[in-house]
PDB file of C-alpha atoms in Angstrom:
ATOM      1  CA  MET S   1      -3.411  12.099  -8.490  1.00 38.00           C
ATOM      2  CA  ALA S   2      -1.555  10.253 -11.107  1.00 41.00           C
ATOM      3  CA  HIS S   3      -2.838   6.966 -11.372  1.00 38.00           C
ATOM      4  CA  ASP S   4       0.827   6.006 -10.869  1.00 43.00           C
ATOM      5  CA  GLY S   5      -0.345   6.624  -6.440  1.00 43.00           C
ATOM      6  CA  VAL S   6       1.845   9.696  -5.661  1.00 48.00           C
ATOM      7  CA  SER S   7       0.164  12.495  -4.410  1.00 44.00           C
ATOM      8  CA  ARG S   8       1.453  15.359  -5.962  1.00 47.00           C
ATOM      9  CA  ARG S   9      -1.389  17.775  -4.395  1.00 47.00           C
ATOM     10  CA  GLY S  10      -1.071  19.336  -0.789  1.00 48.00           C
ATOM     11  CA  PRO S  11       1.209  20.893   2.084  1.00 49.00           C
ATOM     12  CA  HIS S  12       3.776  18.251   1.076  1.00 47.00           C
ATOM     13  CA  ARG S  13       3.871  19.688  -2.161  1.00 50.00           C
ATOM     14  CA  ARG S  14       6.458  22.679  -0.255  1.00 49.00           C
ATOM     15  CA  LEU S  15       9.182  19.685   0.340  1.00 47.00           C
ATOM     16  CA  GLY S  16       9.781  18.909  -3.905  1.00 45.00           C
ATOM     17  CA  ALA S  17       8.875  15.759  -2.874  1.00 46.00           C
ATOM     18  CA  GLU S  18       6.968  12.476  -3.207  1.00 50.00           C
ATOM     19  CA  LEU S  19       6.800  11.338  -0.147  1.00 51.00           C
ATOM     20  CA  PRO S  20       8.025   7.328  -1.751  1.00 52.00           C
ATOM     21  CA  VAL S  21       9.347   6.692   2.215  1.00 49.00           C
ATOM     22  CA  THR S  22      10.358   2.842   3.003  1.00 46.00           C
ATOM     23  CA  VAL S  23       9.913   2.040   6.818  1.00 46.00           C
ATOM     24  CA  LEU S  24      11.585  -1.315   8.215  1.00 43.00           C
ATOM     25  CA  GLY S  25      10.947  -1.675  11.732  1.00 47.00           C
ATOM     26  CA  GLY S  26      10.275  -4.622  13.250  1.00 48.00           C
ATOM     27  CA  GLY S  27       8.951  -6.642  17.264  1.00 51.00           C
ATOM     28  CA  GLY S  28       6.569  -5.728  19.366  1.00 52.00           C
ATOM     29  CA  ALA S  29       3.348  -6.777  17.059  1.00 49.00           C
ATOM     30  CA  HIS S  30       3.666 -10.098  19.168  1.00 49.00           C
ATOM     31  CA  HIS S  31       0.374  -9.726  20.044  1.00 52.00           C
ATOM     32  CA  LEU S  32      -2.396  -9.726  17.251  1.00 47.00           C
ATOM     33  CA  ARG S  33      -4.379 -11.847  17.068  1.00 53.00           C
ATOM     34  CA  SER S  34      -5.536 -14.361  13.680  1.00 51.00           C
ATOM     35  CA  GLY S  35      -8.968 -16.522  14.407  1.00 55.00           C
ATOM     36  CA  GLN S  36     -10.067 -15.422  10.370  1.00 48.00           C
ATOM     37  CA  GLY S  37      -8.254 -15.128   7.296  1.00 50.00           C
ATOM     38  CA  LEU S  38      -7.394 -16.798   4.299  1.00 53.00           C
ATOM     39  CA  ARG S  39      -5.466 -20.074   4.219  1.00 49.00           C
ATOM     40  CA  ARG S  40      -3.177 -20.199   1.888  1.00 50.00           C
ATOM     41  CA  ARG S  41      -1.145 -22.666   0.206  1.00 54.00           C
ATOM     42  CA  GLY S  42       2.725 -22.684  -0.744  1.00 53.00           C
ATOM     43  CA  GLY S  43       2.250 -23.686  -4.266  1.00 51.00           C
ATOM     44  CA  SER S  44      -0.135 -20.665  -4.715  1.00 51.00           C
ATOM     45  CA  SER S  45       0.669 -18.732  -6.833  1.00 46.00           C
ATOM     46  CA  ARG S  46      -1.685 -16.156  -5.224  1.00 58.00           C
ATOM     47  CA  PHE S  47      -0.967 -15.682  -1.561  1.00 62.00           C
ATOM     48  CA  VAL S  48      -2.480 -12.504  -1.077  1.00 72.00           C
ATOM     49  CA  PRO S  49      -5.107 -11.709  -3.511  1.00 80.00           C
ATOM     50  CA  ARG S  50      -4.979  -8.236  -5.266  1.00 86.00           C
ATOM     51  CA  ASP S  51      -8.292  -7.864  -5.162  1.00 88.00           C
ATOM     52  CA  LYS S  52      -8.222  -7.975  -1.333  1.00 90.00           C
ATOM     53  CA  LEU S  53      -5.508  -5.231  -1.440  1.00 93.00           C
ATOM     54  CA  ALA S  54      -7.622  -3.273  -3.712  1.00 94.00           C
ATOM     55  CA  VAL S  55     -10.712  -3.245  -1.667  1.00 94.00           C
ATOM     56  CA  LEU S  56      -7.554  -2.137   0.950  1.00 93.00           C
ATOM     57  CA  GLY S  57      -7.530   0.525  -0.584  1.00 95.00           C
ATOM     58  CA  LEU S  58      -3.659  -0.302  -2.278  1.00 94.00           C
ATOM     59  CA  SER S  59      -2.430   0.840  -5.729  1.00 94.00           C
ATOM     60  CA  GLU S  60      -1.583  -1.921  -8.190  1.00 93.00           C
ATOM     61  CA  ARG S  61       2.491   0.000  -7.684  1.00 93.00           C
ATOM     62  CA  GLU S  62       1.663  -0.540  -3.977  1.00 94.00           C
ATOM     63  CA  ALA S  63      -0.064  -4.590  -3.917  1.00 93.00           C
ATOM     64  CA  THR S  64       2.878  -5.118  -6.244  1.00 92.00           C
ATOM     65  CA  GLU S  65       5.650  -4.356  -3.528  1.00 92.00           C
ATOM     66  CA  PHE S  66       3.290  -6.004  -0.638  1.00 92.00           C
ATOM     67  CA  ILE S  67       3.261  -9.251  -3.222  1.00 90.00           C
ATOM     68  CA  THR S  68       7.075  -8.987  -3.697  1.00 90.00           C
ATOM     69  CA  PHE S  69       7.544  -8.948  -0.222  1.00 90.00           C
ATOM     70  CA  TRP S  70       5.032 -11.638   1.520  1.00 89.00           C
ATOM     71  CA  GLY S  71       5.066 -13.697  -1.054  1.00 87.00           C
ATOM     72  CA  PRO S  72       7.915 -15.302  -1.028  1.00 87.00           C
ATOM     73  CA  ARG S  73       7.996 -15.533   2.992  1.00 86.00           C
ATOM     74  CA  ILE S  74       4.323 -17.448   2.953  1.00 84.00           C
ATOM     75  CA  ALA S  75       5.411 -20.018   0.259  1.00 84.00           C
ATOM     76  CA  GLU S  76       8.153 -21.135   2.245  1.00 84.00           C
ATOM     77  CA  ARG S  77       5.572 -21.916   4.982  1.00 83.00           C
ATOM     78  CA  GLY S  78       3.645 -24.189   3.127  1.00 82.00           C
ATOM     79  CA  ARG S  79       0.816 -23.475   4.149  1.00 81.00           C
ATOM     80  CA  ALA S  80      -0.160 -20.152   5.798  1.00 84.00           C
ATOM     81  CA  LEU S  81      -3.164 -18.399   6.902  1.00 84.00           C
ATOM     82  CA  VAL S  82      -3.269 -14.727   6.617  1.00 85.00           C
ATOM     83  CA  THR S  83      -4.745 -12.544   8.654  1.00 84.00           C
ATOM     84  CA  PHE S  84      -5.557  -8.678   7.824  1.00 86.00           C
ATOM     85  CA  ALA S  85      -5.197  -6.939  12.151  1.00 83.00           C
ATOM     86  CA  THR S  86      -5.247  -3.541  10.005  1.00 72.00           C
ATOM     87  CA  ASP S  87      -7.613  -1.900  12.505  1.00 74.00           C
ATOM     88  CA  GLU S  88      -6.348  -4.008  15.601  1.00 72.00           C
ATOM     89  CA  TYR S  89      -2.354  -2.491  14.483  1.00 69.00           C
ATOM     90  CA  ALA S  90      -3.466   1.210  13.651  1.00 69.00           C
ATOM     91  CA  ARG S  91      -4.194   0.965  17.575  1.00 71.00           C
ATOM     92  CA  LYS S  92      -1.312   0.968  18.336  1.00 73.00           C
ATOM     93  CA  ALA S  93       1.020   2.024  16.119  1.00 73.00           C
ATOM     94  CA  VAL S  94       0.395   6.375  15.693  1.00 74.00           C
ATOM     95  CA  TYR S  95       2.294   8.373  13.824  1.00 76.00           C
ATOM     96  CA  ARG S  96       2.784  12.316  13.114  1.00 80.00           C
ATOM     97  CA  PHE S  97       4.614  13.609  10.006  1.00 83.00           C
ATOM     98  CA  THR S  98       6.098  16.768  10.378  1.00 85.00           C
ATOM     99  CA  THR S  99       8.125  19.140   7.627  1.00 84.00           C
ATOM    100  CA  PRO S 100      11.926  18.770   7.252  1.00 85.00           C
ATOM    101  CA  SER S 101      12.761  21.950   8.003  1.00 88.00           C
ATOM    102  CA  SER S 102      10.114  23.707  10.767  1.00 88.00           C
ATOM    103  CA  GLY S 103       8.677  20.633  12.149  1.00 86.00           C
ATOM    104  CA  ALA S 104       5.176  22.458  11.605  1.00 89.00           C
ATOM    105  CA  GLU S 105       2.774  19.136  11.267  1.00 89.00           C
ATOM    106  CA  ILE S 106       1.416  18.143   7.984  1.00 87.00           C
ATOM    107  CA  VAL S 107      -1.597  15.837   8.576  1.00 87.00           C
ATOM    108  CA  PRO S 108      -2.562  12.866   5.589  1.00 88.00           C
ATOM    109  CA  GLU S 109      -6.224  14.192   4.389  1.00 90.00           C
ATOM    110  CA  ALA S 110      -6.146   9.989   4.295  1.00 89.00           C
ATOM    111  CA  PHE S 111      -4.682   7.549   5.632  1.00 88.00           C
ATOM    112  CA  ILE S 112      -4.256   4.083   4.262  1.00 90.00           C
ATOM    113  CA  ARG S 113      -2.682   1.526   6.315  1.00 88.00           C
ATOM    114  CA  VAL S 114      -2.928  -2.705   5.788  1.00 90.00           C
ATOM    115  CA  TYR S 115      -1.147  -4.548   8.043  1.00 88.00           C
ATOM    116  CA  ILE S 116      -1.417  -8.753   8.076  1.00 87.00           C
ATOM    117  CA  VAL S 117      -0.204 -11.408  10.073  1.00 86.00           C
ATOM    118  CA  VAL S 118       1.580 -14.628   8.788  1.00 86.00           C
ATOM    119  CA  GLY S 119       0.820 -17.676  10.598  1.00 84.00           C
ATOM    120  CA  ASP S 120       0.096 -21.385  11.060  1.00 84.00           C
ATOM    121  CA  VAL S 121      -3.639 -22.820  10.082  1.00 82.00           C
ATOM    122  CA  PRO S 122      -5.433 -24.331  12.943  1.00 80.00           C
ATOM    123  CA  GLN S 123      -6.511 -27.525  13.411  1.00 82.00           C
ATOM    124  CA  VAL S 124      -9.520 -26.162  13.653  1.00 81.00           C
ATOM    125  CA  SER S 125     -12.775 -24.215  10.881  1.00 81.00           C
ATOM    126  CA  VAL S 126     -11.825 -20.377   9.931  1.00 78.00           C
ATOM    127  CA  PRO S 127     -14.352 -17.988   9.307  1.00 80.00           C
ATOM    128  CA  GLU S 128     -12.618 -16.022   5.874  1.00 80.00           C
ATOM    129  CA  GLN S 129     -12.253 -12.542   6.900  1.00 82.00           C
ATOM    130  CA  LYS S 130     -14.565  -9.627   6.358  1.00 86.00           C
ATOM    131  CA  LEU S 131     -12.626  -6.432   4.880  1.00 88.00           C
ATOM    132  CA  VAL S 132     -13.439  -3.258   5.546  1.00 88.00           C
ATOM    133  CA  PRO S 133     -12.628  -1.196   2.661  1.00 93.00           C
ATOM    134  CA  ALA S 134     -10.458   1.255   3.017  1.00 92.00           C
ATOM    135  CA  PRO S 135     -10.893   5.089   2.590  1.00 91.00           C
ATOM    136  CA  VAL S 136     -11.187   7.228  -0.225  1.00 92.00           C
ATOM    137  CA  ARG S 137      -7.656   8.813  -1.695  1.00 92.00           C
ATOM    138  CA  THR S 138      -7.701  12.744  -1.442  1.00 88.00           C
ATOM    139  CA  GLY S 139      -4.890  14.938  -1.510  1.00 87.00           C
ATOM    140  CA  PHE S 140      -2.377  14.335   0.647  1.00 87.00           C
ATOM    141  CA  THR S 141      -1.994  10.410   0.926  1.00 89.00           C
ATOM    142  CA  ALA S 142      -0.334   7.904   3.624  1.00 88.00           C
ATOM    143  CA  VAL S 143      -0.036   4.949   2.966  1.00 90.00           C
ATOM    144  CA  GLU S 144       1.495   1.578   5.112  1.00 87.00           C
ATOM    145  CA  TRP S 145       1.936  -2.041   4.420  1.00 90.00           C
ATOM    146  CA  GLY S 146       3.312  -4.649   6.395  1.00 88.00           C
ATOM    147  CA  GLY S 147       2.758  -7.209   9.046  1.00 88.00           C
ATOM    148  CA  THR S 148       4.552  -9.709  11.379  1.00 85.00           C
ATOM    149  CA  GLU S 149       5.121 -13.592  10.999  1.00 88.00           C
ATOM    150  CA  ARG S 150       3.767 -16.210  13.541  1.00 82.00           C
TER     151      ARG S 150
END
């Protein structure tokens, strides 16, 4: 894998692409819980700490894209509770990767997902969330990040 986080080996190579894909979707994630997480203040320059995103498996470039997208949304709130709900989201969102020409299924060797729920800070104390490290990137790796606001 190149140092920029893009896999250039694996079954997708036959497609002649590195597969950087942006998918915009919406709705359907309001059922996710946010009982623990990271408290953030809008004046902070570290809305989502890079070290947390690294633990979850995002490359520097992916973390920058994540922060560029989510940072302003969190800052607008003034104060926010950021909960990583990746496992809960992954149980609901299931994907199938296929080649465009034949429709043959391509199974990623690693699937890295980061999904956040951004909500109001509750009045009661909230425990800081313990994060589970991402799988090691090998071969064809799919990376997805996203979130929802409450």
